[in-house]
Amino acid sequence: MNRREFLKRSMVVVAGMAVPAAALQLIDPKQLLAAKPQLRWAFIVDAYKCVGCGFCVKACKLENEVPYEANISRTWVERYVVKKDGEVLIDSPRAARDGFTTKKIEVGDGKYREVRDEEIEKAFFVPKLCNQCENPPCVQVCPVGATYSTADGVVLVDRKWCIGCGYCIMGCPYGVRFFHPVHKVAEKCNFCYHRITKGMKSACVDACPFGARQIGNLRDPNDPVTRIIMTERVGILKEEYGTKPQVYYIGLSKEVR
Amino acid sequence: MKSHVWRPLFVAIGLVVLILTARVFIVPADFGIGERGYMYGWHRQGNEEEWKRVTVKYKTRAYCKECHAEKVESIGRSPHGALQCENCHGPALDHPKDPPTLTIDHSRQLCIRCHAKLHTPSSGRSKIRGIDPETHNPEAECSLCHDPHHPNLEELKRHE
Amino acid sequence: MLHGEAWTVKELFVYPNEYIYWTIQIVMYPFLTGLVAGAFVLSSLYHVFGVTKLKDIARFSLVFSFALLPCAPMPLLLHLQQPLRNHHVLMTPHFTSAIAAFGIVFLTYGMIVASELWFVYRGYFVTTAQELRQKPNRTLYETILMRLYSMLVMGAWDVSHEALEKDEKAVKILAAVGIPVACFLHGYAGFIFGSVKANALWMTPLMPVIFICSAVVSGIALCILTYVITMELRKLIVAWRRKENPSLPSPEELGGVETQVVRMTSKYLVMFLILAITLELLDLIFRGYTAVKSWDILRSVIYGKDFTAIFILQYGLGNLVPFILFLLPGLTVRRAVVGTILVLFGVFMMRWNVVIGGQAFSASFAGFMHYHLPLWPHDAETFKEGLFGALMVGSVPFVLFWFLSRIFPIFGQKETH
């Protein structure tokens, strides 16, 4: 054949080989498995049952070696006091590490407000923790790949690789991330990954005396957590951000931030 | 390519080659795209094991029961059965090796976490019996009158 | 002390882990990259569009842009909690993050500016090196300079007419290619903020464009200002030296600031200023009009707590007043100096109001955080993230510029093309 024929034929061959090669790229078996793994952690918070004792916060700090005196925590509890005139007061003194033991509501650094019992229409407690989002914006904005989502859905931080830029902290709509005061890298709740991967439950789940926290596997249809999420009325936080959070709330109210 | 005009470009290419070479030595071998793809899974694979190896501090009631079975069962029959032993006694860690004894926290602060009466309609807290910590024997430890393992005073009086 | 606790005061309900983490250094960084980009665009106005009156200031701004460039990463290094790991951005960049673009954009832009400088000065390097080589009694300084120039020439000793023409062509191409790269250098900084959906104040597609426009504004303003100061200083220095050495040129021969140059450059400044203001006002009006969930708290911040910083300092002193000063007929150099200083202040306040303003409210939309810039440092952190750290970052470019101008002279050397 002449040169033109040869060139035309080789183009066809190359194009032909490119298609299956691209298909392999598109249908990577590893990614397929990751798309529907056997295990996906999900959490339930029951805001009716929470009494604001703060044992979860204490347990979390000790279990995960977060400095006890520091004013940050991987998990916290918020108190909502809704007055008859509609005003909503919210506080979380020291992240509820010592529980809620006074009627004085913290309204700023060192400032308090007292609300008389007669003025209160409703009051409740809402525990918060990392939502281990399906589409975590914090992972998306990490410039170096120090934070990532595991196949079973937990978002972890690589303490040896994080440069401490703080972009992930800015990127989280729920405010769950912070700088670890000792390790000087980004830090957040990881559902006690070291416990759940051993068949135990998160420290906060075990610590809660009232069953306000539960953890389970969303992919197991018989898991009690999955049963609740599928059959009962549950809510999630800040759905409008498209993060697909995996912490589901019973007893969520319109005042909850 | 004879022209001198291309010289800066060679310097630039040299710089890029330098960086790519440095990568080979600096970036850990297991760093790459994980199961969740590039956007959500770009990381050092070995880190996942590091997190799994963190020591467990809280062992839960099941662990305490192995040696303190009677106590666990008797507390279990009281309203405080809902609590974990470690809620008040701190994490078991490697008890009884280390620490040989767990702390016994007698402070009021521990008890008023649940028992400080707050006006909380629509919360489960309203079902817990409580007191005003500022007026109810403010100088005394709660455990002077209330046995934390058998907190029901009336029941205690009946058994005395 | 937690990082952020020293300078954050919380009001009402703020999530427990929230503090003001991005502080003065994160304000300085886009300010510096803005100056870099703006100075480069100004230089390109001459090289690409052939605005001959801007020839002097073009050379000046190119060198200044190059002096600013290595200073731009300084605020980042001071801010990082793990500064020794900064190279991770180059080693394992995660390009879904705007910050990861830093490595590539910086290196590309650096290479373009360095190359352009090389082509502009190559002829001068060759002739000067050759002259110095002939010179019998060289001082140590001159020997070092000769060695340095010989090295920088990179073996391209040909200064024939054709070779210099090639240089000129290369400069034109690089200056043209460099404009979009300079825009990207600062646009990506705007993207860093504009793409954060979690921050109600930052989230807007307009952010990259607003940043670019105000970057060009600040770059042009800085070049006008530094040009005026340098020309005046030069006159003073030569006049002082002339007492010993009457052979030096007189002030009249030297020539001072060319009012025409300042007027021309100011026109471009005003154009970009109009664009920047339009976009910012557009963003503000849209927010108020659409009044989404975050509007209540944003309104408290914009029209309440930050009213002075936004409307009086940034829009008033930083935009409106210089606008009037530049538009009044018969622009004098003195008025231009006042105008440029105010413009630079306005651009700085814009960065401040975006970075600090975005953290003035909690993600809970139910509380506020007040930023108290650490003035007097009492530990490493309050130095790095405080006033003194910012002043250090702000002054190093000028020091570097002085050193660079020894190698790349910016005034009246023999024209090589």
Short mmCIF file of N, CA, C and O in Angstrom, two decimals, chain C residues 301-358:
data_model
loop_
_atom_site.label_atom_id
_atom_site.label_comp_id
_atom_site.label_asym_id
_atom_site.label_seq_id
_atom_site.Cartn_x
_atom_site.Cartn_y
_atom_site.Cartn_z
N VAL C 301 -24.16 42.20 59.08
CA VAL C 301 -22.71 42.41 58.97
C VAL C 301 -22.41 43.58 58.04
O VAL C 301 -21.68 44.50 58.39
N ILE C 302 -23.01 43.57 56.84
CA ILE C 302 -22.67 44.58 55.84
C ILE C 302 -23.16 45.97 56.24
O ILE C 302 -22.41 46.94 56.18
N TYR C 303 -24.42 46.07 56.65
CA TYR C 303 -24.97 47.40 56.97
C TYR C 303 -24.84 47.75 58.43
O TYR C 303 -25.14 48.85 58.84
N GLY C 304 -24.41 46.81 59.24
CA GLY C 304 -24.30 47.05 60.68
C GLY C 304 -22.86 47.07 61.14
O GLY C 304 -22.18 48.09 61.16
N LYS C 305 -22.36 45.88 61.46
CA LYS C 305 -21.05 45.81 62.08
C LYS C 305 -19.92 46.29 61.20
O LYS C 305 -19.00 46.93 61.68
N ASP C 306 -19.98 45.99 59.89
CA ASP C 306 -18.88 46.37 59.01
C ASP C 306 -19.20 47.60 58.17
O ASP C 306 -18.53 47.85 57.17
N PHE C 307 -20.22 48.35 58.57
CA PHE C 307 -20.64 49.49 57.75
C PHE C 307 -19.48 50.44 57.49
O PHE C 307 -19.22 50.84 56.35
N THR C 308 -18.77 50.80 58.54
CA THR C 308 -17.66 51.75 58.37
C THR C 308 -16.60 51.17 57.46
O THR C 308 -16.15 51.83 56.51
N ALA C 309 -16.22 49.91 57.71
CA ALA C 309 -15.15 49.31 56.91
C ALA C 309 -15.54 49.22 55.44
O ALA C 309 -14.70 49.41 54.55
N ILE C 310 -16.80 48.92 55.15
CA ILE C 310 -17.22 48.71 53.77
C ILE C 310 -17.55 50.02 53.07
O ILE C 310 -16.97 50.36 52.03
N PHE C 311 -18.48 50.79 53.65
CA PHE C 311 -18.98 51.96 52.93
C PHE C 311 -18.12 53.21 53.10
O PHE C 311 -17.91 53.96 52.16
N ILE C 312 -17.63 53.44 54.30
CA ILE C 312 -16.83 54.65 54.51
C ILE C 312 -15.41 54.44 54.01
O ILE C 312 -14.90 55.19 53.18
N LEU C 313 -14.75 53.38 54.51
CA LEU C 313 -13.34 53.19 54.16
C LEU C 313 -13.16 52.66 52.74
O LEU C 313 -12.45 53.26 51.94
N GLN C 314 -13.82 51.52 52.41
CA GLN C 314 -13.56 50.93 51.10
C GLN C 314 -14.21 51.70 49.97
O GLN C 314 -13.53 52.21 49.07
N TYR C 315 -15.55 51.83 50.00
CA TYR C 315 -16.23 52.50 48.89
C TYR C 315 -16.00 54.00 48.90
O TYR C 315 -15.81 54.62 47.85
N GLY C 316 -16.02 54.60 50.08
CA GLY C 316 -15.89 56.04 50.18
C GLY C 316 -14.47 56.52 49.92
O GLY C 316 -14.15 57.06 48.86
N LEU C 317 -13.61 56.29 50.91
CA LEU C 317 -12.22 56.75 50.80
C LEU C 317 -11.45 56.01 49.72
O LEU C 317 -10.61 56.59 49.04
N GLY C 318 -11.74 54.72 49.56
CA GLY C 318 -10.93 53.92 48.66
C GLY C 318 -11.37 53.94 47.21
O GLY C 318 -10.58 53.63 46.32
N ASN C 319 -12.65 54.25 46.94
CA ASN C 319 -13.13 54.25 45.57
C ASN C 319 -13.65 55.62 45.13
O ASN C 319 -13.18 56.19 44.14
N LEU C 320 -14.62 56.16 45.88
CA LEU C 320 -15.28 57.38 45.44
C LEU C 320 -14.35 58.59 45.42
O LEU C 320 -14.27 59.32 44.42
N VAL C 321 -13.63 58.80 46.49
CA VAL C 321 -12.73 59.97 46.56
C VAL C 321 -11.66 59.93 45.48
O VAL C 321 -11.48 60.90 44.74
N PRO C 322 -10.92 58.81 45.32
CA PRO C 322 -9.93 58.79 44.24
C PRO C 322 -10.57 58.94 42.87
O PRO C 322 -10.00 59.54 41.96
N PHE C 323 -11.79 58.40 42.71
CA PHE C 323 -12.52 58.52 41.46
C PHE C 323 -12.68 60.00 41.09
O PHE C 323 -12.38 60.43 39.98
N ILE C 324 -13.14 60.76 42.08
CA ILE C 324 -13.33 62.19 41.85
C ILE C 324 -11.98 62.87 41.59
O ILE C 324 -11.84 63.66 40.65
N LEU C 325 -10.99 62.51 42.40
CA LEU C 325 -9.67 63.12 42.23
C LEU C 325 -9.11 62.90 40.83
O LEU C 325 -8.55 63.80 40.21
N PHE C 326 -9.29 61.68 40.31
CA PHE C 326 -8.73 61.40 38.99
C PHE C 326 -9.54 62.01 37.86
O PHE C 326 -9.01 62.32 36.79
N LEU C 327 -10.83 62.18 38.08
CA LEU C 327 -11.67 62.68 37.00
C LEU C 327 -11.68 64.20 36.89
O LEU C 327 -11.93 64.74 35.81
N LEU C 328 -11.40 64.90 38.01
CA LEU C 328 -11.37 66.36 37.93
C LEU C 328 -10.32 66.77 36.91
O LEU C 328 -9.24 66.20 36.86
N PRO C 329 -10.62 67.81 36.08
CA PRO C 329 -9.68 68.15 35.01
C PRO C 329 -8.35 68.67 35.56
O PRO C 329 -8.27 69.14 36.68
N GLY C 330 -7.34 68.55 34.73
CA GLY C 330 -6.01 69.04 35.09
C GLY C 330 -5.35 68.24 36.18
O GLY C 330 -4.93 68.77 37.20
N LEU C 331 -5.24 66.93 35.95
CA LEU C 331 -4.66 66.05 36.98
C LEU C 331 -3.19 66.39 37.19
O LEU C 331 -2.39 66.35 36.28
N THR C 332 -2.87 66.72 38.43
CA THR C 332 -1.47 66.98 38.78
C THR C 332 -0.86 65.73 39.37
O THR C 332 -1.56 64.83 39.81
N VAL C 333 0.47 65.69 39.37
CA VAL C 333 1.17 64.54 39.93
C VAL C 333 0.83 64.39 41.40
O VAL C 333 0.58 63.29 41.90
N ARG C 334 0.73 65.52 42.08
CA ARG C 334 0.44 65.47 43.52
C ARG C 334 -0.92 64.85 43.77
O ARG C 334 -1.09 64.00 44.63
N ARG C 335 -1.91 65.25 42.99
CA ARG C 335 -3.26 64.71 43.16
C ARG C 335 -3.26 63.22 42.83
O ARG C 335 -3.94 62.43 43.47
N ALA C 336 -2.48 62.86 41.80
CA ALA C 336 -2.41 61.45 41.43
C ALA C 336 -1.81 60.62 42.56
O ALA C 336 -2.24 59.49 42.82
N VAL C 337 -0.81 61.18 43.24
CA VAL C 337 -0.20 60.45 44.36
C VAL C 337 -1.23 60.19 45.45
O VAL C 337 -1.36 59.07 45.94
N VAL C 338 -1.99 61.23 45.82
CA VAL C 338 -3.04 61.05 46.84
C VAL C 338 -4.04 60.01 46.36
O VAL C 338 -4.44 59.11 47.10
N GLY C 339 -4.43 60.13 45.08
CA GLY C 339 -5.41 59.20 44.52
C GLY C 339 -4.93 57.76 44.58
O GLY C 339 -5.68 56.86 44.97
N THR C 340 -3.68 57.54 44.17
CA THR C 340 -3.18 56.16 44.16
C THR C 340 -3.06 55.58 45.56
O THR C 340 -3.35 54.40 45.77
N ILE C 341 -2.64 56.42 46.50
CA ILE C 341 -2.55 55.91 47.88
C ILE C 341 -3.93 55.50 48.37
O ILE C 341 -4.10 54.42 48.96
N LEU C 342 -4.94 56.33 48.08
CA LEU C 342 -6.30 55.99 48.51
C LEU C 342 -6.81 54.74 47.80
O LEU C 342 -7.47 53.90 48.39
N VAL C 343 -6.47 54.60 46.52
CA VAL C 343 -6.90 53.43 45.76
C VAL C 343 -6.29 52.16 46.37
O VAL C 343 -6.97 51.16 46.58
N LEU C 344 -5.00 52.23 46.68
CA LEU C 344 -4.34 51.07 47.29
C LEU C 344 -4.98 50.73 48.62
O LEU C 344 -5.20 49.55 48.94
N PHE C 345 -5.31 51.76 49.37
CA PHE C 345 -6.00 51.55 50.64
C PHE C 345 -7.35 50.89 50.41
O PHE C 345 -7.74 49.96 51.10
N GLY C 346 -8.06 51.37 49.38
CA GLY C 346 -9.38 50.80 49.06
C GLY C 346 -9.29 49.35 48.66
O GLY C 346 -10.12 48.53 49.07
N VAL C 347 -8.29 49.01 47.86
CA VAL C 347 -8.14 47.62 47.44
C VAL C 347 -7.80 46.74 48.64
O VAL C 347 -8.31 45.64 48.79
N PHE C 348 -6.95 47.25 49.52
CA PHE C 348 -6.63 46.50 50.73
C PHE C 348 -7.88 46.27 51.57
O PHE C 348 -8.14 45.18 52.07
N MET C 349 -8.70 47.33 51.71
CA MET C 349 -9.92 47.19 52.50
C MET C 349 -10.87 46.21 51.87
O MET C 349 -11.60 45.50 52.56
N MET C 350 -10.88 46.14 50.52
CA MET C 350 -11.75 45.18 49.85
C MET C 350 -11.33 43.76 50.25
O MET C 350 -12.17 42.93 50.59
N ARG C 351 -10.02 43.48 50.21
CA ARG C 351 -9.55 42.15 50.62
C ARG C 351 -9.94 41.89 52.08
O ARG C 351 -10.39 40.82 52.44
N TRP C 352 -9.75 42.90 52.90
CA TRP C 352 -10.07 42.78 54.33
C TRP C 352 -11.55 42.47 54.50
O TRP C 352 -11.93 41.56 55.23
N ASN C 353 -12.40 43.22 53.82
CA ASN C 353 -13.84 43.03 54.00
C ASN C 353 -14.32 41.70 53.47
O ASN C 353 -15.31 41.16 53.95
N VAL C 354 -13.61 41.15 52.48
CA VAL C 354 -13.99 39.83 52.00
C VAL C 354 -13.53 38.76 52.99
O VAL C 354 -14.33 37.96 53.47
N VAL C 355 -12.24 38.77 53.33
CA VAL C 355 -11.69 37.71 54.17
C VAL C 355 -12.23 37.78 55.60
O VAL C 355 -12.79 36.82 56.12
N ILE C 356 -12.06 38.94 56.23
CA ILE C 356 -12.51 39.07 57.62
C ILE C 356 -14.03 39.16 57.68
O ILE C 356 -14.66 38.56 58.54
N GLY C 357 -14.61 39.89 56.75
CA GLY C 357 -16.06 40.02 56.71
C GLY C 357 -16.75 38.68 56.57
O GLY C 357 -17.80 38.43 57.16
N GLY C 358 -16.14 37.79 55.78
CA GLY C 358 -16.72 36.47 55.59
C GLY C 358 -16.70 35.63 56.85
O GLY C 358 -17.39 34.62 56.96
#
